[in-house]
Coordinates of C-alpha atoms in Angstrom, one line a residue:
X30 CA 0.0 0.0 0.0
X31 CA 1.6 3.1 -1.5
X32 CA -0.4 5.7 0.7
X33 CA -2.8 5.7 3.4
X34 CA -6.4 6.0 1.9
X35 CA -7.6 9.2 2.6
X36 CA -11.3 9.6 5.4
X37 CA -13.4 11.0 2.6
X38 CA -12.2 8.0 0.0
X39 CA -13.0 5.3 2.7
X40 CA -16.9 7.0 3.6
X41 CA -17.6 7.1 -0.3
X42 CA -16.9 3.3 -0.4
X43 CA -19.0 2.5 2.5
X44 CA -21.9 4.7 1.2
X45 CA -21.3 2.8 -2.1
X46 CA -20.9 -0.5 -0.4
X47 CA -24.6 0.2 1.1
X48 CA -25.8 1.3 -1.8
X49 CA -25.1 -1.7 -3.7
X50 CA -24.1 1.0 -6.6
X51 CA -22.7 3.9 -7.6
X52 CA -25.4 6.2 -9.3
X53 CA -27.6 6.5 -5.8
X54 CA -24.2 7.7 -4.2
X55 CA -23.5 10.1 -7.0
X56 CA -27.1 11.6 -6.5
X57 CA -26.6 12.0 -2.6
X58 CA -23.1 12.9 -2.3
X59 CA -23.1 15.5 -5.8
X60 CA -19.8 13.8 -7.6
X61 CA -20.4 11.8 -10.9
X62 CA -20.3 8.2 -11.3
X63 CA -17.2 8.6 -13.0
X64 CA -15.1 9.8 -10.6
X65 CA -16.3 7.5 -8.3
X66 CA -15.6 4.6 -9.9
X67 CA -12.3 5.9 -10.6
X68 CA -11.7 6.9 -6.8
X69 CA -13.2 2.9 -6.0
X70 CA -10.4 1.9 -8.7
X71 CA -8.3 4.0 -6.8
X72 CA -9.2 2.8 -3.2
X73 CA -8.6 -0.9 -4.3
X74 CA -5.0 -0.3 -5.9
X75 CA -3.5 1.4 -2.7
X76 CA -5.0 -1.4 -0.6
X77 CA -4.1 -3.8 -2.7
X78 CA -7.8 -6.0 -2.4
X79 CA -10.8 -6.6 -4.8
X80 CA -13.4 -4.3 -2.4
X81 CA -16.4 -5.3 -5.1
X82 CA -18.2 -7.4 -7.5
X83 CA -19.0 -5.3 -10.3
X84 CA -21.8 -7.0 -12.7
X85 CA -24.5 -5.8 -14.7
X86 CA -26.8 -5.5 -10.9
X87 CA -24.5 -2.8 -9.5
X88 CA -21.7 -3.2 -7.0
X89 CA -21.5 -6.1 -4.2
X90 CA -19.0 -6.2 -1.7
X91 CA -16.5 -8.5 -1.4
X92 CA -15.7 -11.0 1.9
X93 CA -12.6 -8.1 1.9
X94 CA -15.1 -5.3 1.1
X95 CA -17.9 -6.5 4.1
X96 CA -14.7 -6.7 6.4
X97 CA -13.0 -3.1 5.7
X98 CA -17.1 -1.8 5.6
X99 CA -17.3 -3.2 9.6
X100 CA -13.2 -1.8 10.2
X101 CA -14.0 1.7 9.3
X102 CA -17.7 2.3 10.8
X103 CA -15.7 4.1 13.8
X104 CA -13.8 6.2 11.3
X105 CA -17.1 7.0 9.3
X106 CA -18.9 8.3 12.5
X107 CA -16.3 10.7 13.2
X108 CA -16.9 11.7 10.0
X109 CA -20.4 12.4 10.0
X110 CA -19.6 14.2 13.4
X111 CA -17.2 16.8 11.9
X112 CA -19.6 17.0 9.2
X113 CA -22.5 18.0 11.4
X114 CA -20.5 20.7 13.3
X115 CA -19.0 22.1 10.4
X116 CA -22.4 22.6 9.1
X117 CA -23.9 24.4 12.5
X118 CA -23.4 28.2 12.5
X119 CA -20.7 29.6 14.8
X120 CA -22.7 31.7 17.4
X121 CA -22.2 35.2 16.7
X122 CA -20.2 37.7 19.5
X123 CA -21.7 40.3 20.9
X124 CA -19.4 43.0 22.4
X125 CA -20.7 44.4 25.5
X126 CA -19.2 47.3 27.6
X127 CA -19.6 48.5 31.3
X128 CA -17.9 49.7 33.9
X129 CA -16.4 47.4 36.7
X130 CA -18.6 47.1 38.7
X131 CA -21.2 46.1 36.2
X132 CA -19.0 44.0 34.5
X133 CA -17.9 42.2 37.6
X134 CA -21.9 41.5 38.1
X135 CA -22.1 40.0 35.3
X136 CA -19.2 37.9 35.0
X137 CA -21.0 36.8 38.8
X138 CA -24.2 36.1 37.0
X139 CA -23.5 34.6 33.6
X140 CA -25.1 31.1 34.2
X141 CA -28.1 33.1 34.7
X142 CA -28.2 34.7 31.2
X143 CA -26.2 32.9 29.0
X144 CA -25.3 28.9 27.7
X145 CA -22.8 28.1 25.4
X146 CA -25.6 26.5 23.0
X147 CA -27.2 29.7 22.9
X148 CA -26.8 31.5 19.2
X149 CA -24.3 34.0 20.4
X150 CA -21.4 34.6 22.9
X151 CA -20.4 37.6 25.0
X152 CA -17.3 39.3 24.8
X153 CA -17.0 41.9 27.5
X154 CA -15.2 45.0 27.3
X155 CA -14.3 46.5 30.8
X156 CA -14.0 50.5 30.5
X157 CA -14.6 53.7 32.4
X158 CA -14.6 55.8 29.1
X159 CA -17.3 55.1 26.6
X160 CA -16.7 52.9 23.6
X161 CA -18.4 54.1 20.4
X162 CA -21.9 52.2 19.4
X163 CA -22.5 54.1 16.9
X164 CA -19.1 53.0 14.8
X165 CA -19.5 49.3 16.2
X166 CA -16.9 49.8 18.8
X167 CA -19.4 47.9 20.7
X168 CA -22.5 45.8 20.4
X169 CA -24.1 46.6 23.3
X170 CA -23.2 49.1 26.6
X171 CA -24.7 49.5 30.4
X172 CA -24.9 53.5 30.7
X173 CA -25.4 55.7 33.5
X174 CA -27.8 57.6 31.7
X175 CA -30.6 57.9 29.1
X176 CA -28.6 57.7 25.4
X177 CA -29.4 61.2 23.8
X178 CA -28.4 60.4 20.3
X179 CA -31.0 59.5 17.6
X180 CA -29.0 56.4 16.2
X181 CA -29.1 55.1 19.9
X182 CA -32.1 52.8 21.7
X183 CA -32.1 52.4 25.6
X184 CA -33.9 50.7 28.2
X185 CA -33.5 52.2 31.8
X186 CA -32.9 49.2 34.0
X187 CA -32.5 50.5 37.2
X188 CA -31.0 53.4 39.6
X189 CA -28.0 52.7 41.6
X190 CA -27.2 53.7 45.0
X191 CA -23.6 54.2 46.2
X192 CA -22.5 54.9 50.0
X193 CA -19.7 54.0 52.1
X194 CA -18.7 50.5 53.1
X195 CA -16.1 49.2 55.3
X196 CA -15.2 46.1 57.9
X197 CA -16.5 48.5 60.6
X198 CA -17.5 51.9 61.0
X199 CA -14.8 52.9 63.5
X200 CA -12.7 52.5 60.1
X201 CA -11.2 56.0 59.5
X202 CA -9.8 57.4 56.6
X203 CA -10.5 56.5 52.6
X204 CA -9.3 55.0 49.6
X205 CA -9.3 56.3 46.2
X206 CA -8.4 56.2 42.6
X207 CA -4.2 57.4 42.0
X208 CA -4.2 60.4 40.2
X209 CA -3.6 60.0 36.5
X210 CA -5.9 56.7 36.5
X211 CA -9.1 57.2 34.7
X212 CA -11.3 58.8 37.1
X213 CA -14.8 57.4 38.2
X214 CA -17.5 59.9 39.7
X215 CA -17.6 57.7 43.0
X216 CA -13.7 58.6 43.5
X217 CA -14.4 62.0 42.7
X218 CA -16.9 62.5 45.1
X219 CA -14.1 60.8 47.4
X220 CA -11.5 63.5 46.5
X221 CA -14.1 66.1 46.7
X222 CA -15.6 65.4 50.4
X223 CA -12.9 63.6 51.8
X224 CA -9.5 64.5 49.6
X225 CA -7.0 65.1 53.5
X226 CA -8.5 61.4 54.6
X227 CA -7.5 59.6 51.7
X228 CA -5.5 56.8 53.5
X229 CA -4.4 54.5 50.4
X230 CA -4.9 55.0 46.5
X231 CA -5.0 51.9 43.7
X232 CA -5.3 52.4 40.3
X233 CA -8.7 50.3 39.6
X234 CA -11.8 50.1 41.5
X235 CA -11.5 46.3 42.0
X236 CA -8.4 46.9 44.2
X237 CA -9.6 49.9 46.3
X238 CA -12.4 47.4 47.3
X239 CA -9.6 44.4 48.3
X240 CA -7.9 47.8 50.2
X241 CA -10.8 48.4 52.2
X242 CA -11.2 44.8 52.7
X243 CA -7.9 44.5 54.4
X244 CA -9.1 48.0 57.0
X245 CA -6.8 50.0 54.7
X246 CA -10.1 52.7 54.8
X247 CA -13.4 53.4 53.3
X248 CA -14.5 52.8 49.7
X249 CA -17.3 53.9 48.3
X250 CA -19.5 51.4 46.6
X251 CA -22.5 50.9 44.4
X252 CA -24.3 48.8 46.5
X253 CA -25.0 46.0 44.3
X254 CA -21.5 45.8 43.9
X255 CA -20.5 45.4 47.7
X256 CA -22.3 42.7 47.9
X257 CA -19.2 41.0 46.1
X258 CA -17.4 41.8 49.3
X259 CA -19.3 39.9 52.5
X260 CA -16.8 41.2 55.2
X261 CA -17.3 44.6 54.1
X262 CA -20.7 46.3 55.9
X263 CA -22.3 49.9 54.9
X264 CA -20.9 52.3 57.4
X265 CA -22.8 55.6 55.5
X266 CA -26.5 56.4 54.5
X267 CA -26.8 56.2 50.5
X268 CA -24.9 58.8 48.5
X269 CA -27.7 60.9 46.8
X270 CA -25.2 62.2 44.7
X271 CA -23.9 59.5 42.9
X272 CA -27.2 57.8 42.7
X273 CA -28.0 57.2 38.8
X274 CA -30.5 55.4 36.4
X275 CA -28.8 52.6 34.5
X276 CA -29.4 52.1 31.1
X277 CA -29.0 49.4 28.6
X278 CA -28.0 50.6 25.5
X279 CA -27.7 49.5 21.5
X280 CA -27.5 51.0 18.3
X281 CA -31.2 51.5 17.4
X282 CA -30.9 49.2 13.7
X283 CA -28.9 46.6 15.2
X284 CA -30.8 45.7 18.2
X285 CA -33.2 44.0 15.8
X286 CA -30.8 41.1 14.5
X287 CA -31.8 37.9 16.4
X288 CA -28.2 37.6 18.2
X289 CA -28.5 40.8 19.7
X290 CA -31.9 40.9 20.8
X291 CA -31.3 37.9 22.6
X292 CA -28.2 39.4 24.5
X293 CA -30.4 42.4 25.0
X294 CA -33.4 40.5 26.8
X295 CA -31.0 38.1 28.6
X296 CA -29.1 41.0 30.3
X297 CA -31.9 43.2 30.9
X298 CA -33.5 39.8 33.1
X299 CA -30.2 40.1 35.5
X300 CA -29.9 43.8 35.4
X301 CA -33.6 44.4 36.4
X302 CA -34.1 41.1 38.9
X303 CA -34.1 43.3 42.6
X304 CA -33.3 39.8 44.0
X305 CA -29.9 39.6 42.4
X306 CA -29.6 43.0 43.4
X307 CA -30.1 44.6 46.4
X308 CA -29.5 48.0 47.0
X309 CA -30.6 48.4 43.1
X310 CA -34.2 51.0 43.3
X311 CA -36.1 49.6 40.2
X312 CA -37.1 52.5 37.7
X313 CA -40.5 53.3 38.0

């Protein structure tokens, strides 16, 4: 045997094999009974064994064709298996952006709104500054307020409260954002109230919350988000001004493919469900 035969020359002789001929194989399979006789020629050279009968009532195996038809049934079903996944659509990504807190929520939650057999898959863009709907530099964002521009669509979700959390409230002192890091409204209310008791600065939100997890000082939370952090405890009444609506937002043509309508609804059940988040008002 000059060469190993090749996957697809061995499932064309078992189809043929079954078939008892070539012409229903042709039909089924779209190459012309030709070629596949040739290729049968071929199959039989590189083994070196008479695989059929041929005679005027099609092709019969032979005791060597019935015995390679049983050897390769293993091979021919991981065949059809490629096949069929080759054939299903890859599930399309939808790009979502949100700030840390949000986006840590999510991550928390995405059993809840998302299966890998579902017809698309998140991708999830952590940012502070906006990225771009409008030019696709996102599918989908979770805004702190209603989108003003035409091209845009938005569901309000929710308004978040922030205040103060802590492992006690006889925890002095605060911690904030590092100058020069992108700067949240929550650590600028920090600066602003409290800028001679900042104790510790980080240069994400994620770490001034592990900060004030170790006593380091005060961070100031949405409270949906502290509940990420059991040993931390409110040590503050809500924050009026930080509180904000939430909104869910999509470019107002694109929201309509099926993909994205189905990331839309799926988020919108985790970012509305007051059960999965407490200390989120629901909109009115």
């Amino acid at each position: 045997m000059k060469h190993a035969p090749s996957l697809d020359d061995l499932e064309l002789f078992a189809l043929v094999g079954q078939a008892g001929g070539l012409a229903p194989v042709s039909r089924q399979r779209g190459v012309s009974v030709p070629t596949l006789s040739r290729r049968m020629r071929a199959l039989e050279g590189q083994l070196g064994w008479q695989l059929f009968e041929r005679g005027p009532q099609g092709y019969r195996l032979t005791a060597r064709g019935r015995a390679l038809l049983d050897e390769t049934e293993g091979l021919r079903a991981e065949a059809r298996r490629v096949r069929q996944l080759a054939a299903e659509p890859a599930p399309v990504e939808v790009r979502i952006t949100a700030g840390s807190w949000t986006s840590a929520y999510l991550a928390a939650q995405l059993p809840r709104f998302w299966q890998v057999q579902a017809g698309w898959r998140p991708s999830f863009l952590e940012a502070s500054a906006r990225l771009d709907i409008a030019r696709r530099g996102a599918d989908i964002g979770i805004r702190n307020q209603r989108p003003q521009q035409s091209w845009l669509a938005g569901r309000r979700t929710a308004r978040i409260s922030y205040a103060e959390y802590a492992l006690s409230d006889s925890v002095q002192g605060y911690v904030a954002l590092r100058e020069g890091a992108v700067e949240t409204p929550s650590s600028a209310w920090v600066r602003a109230q409290h800028g001679e008791d900042i104790t510790v600065t980080a240069s994400t939100p994620r770490m001034l919350a592990d900060l004030a997890c170790t006593g380091a000082g005060r961070v100031v939370l949405p409270r949906f988000a502290a509940l990420l952090f059991p040993v931390l405890q409110q040590v503050s009444p809500e924050i009026g001004a930080l509180a904000h609506e939430e909104w869910l937002v999509s470019h107002h043509e694109a929201r309509h493919d099926p993909p994205l309508r189905a990331a839309l609804d799926s988020l919108a059940a985790v970012l509305t469900d007051p059960d999965l988040r407490r200390g989120l008002v629901a909109p009115d």
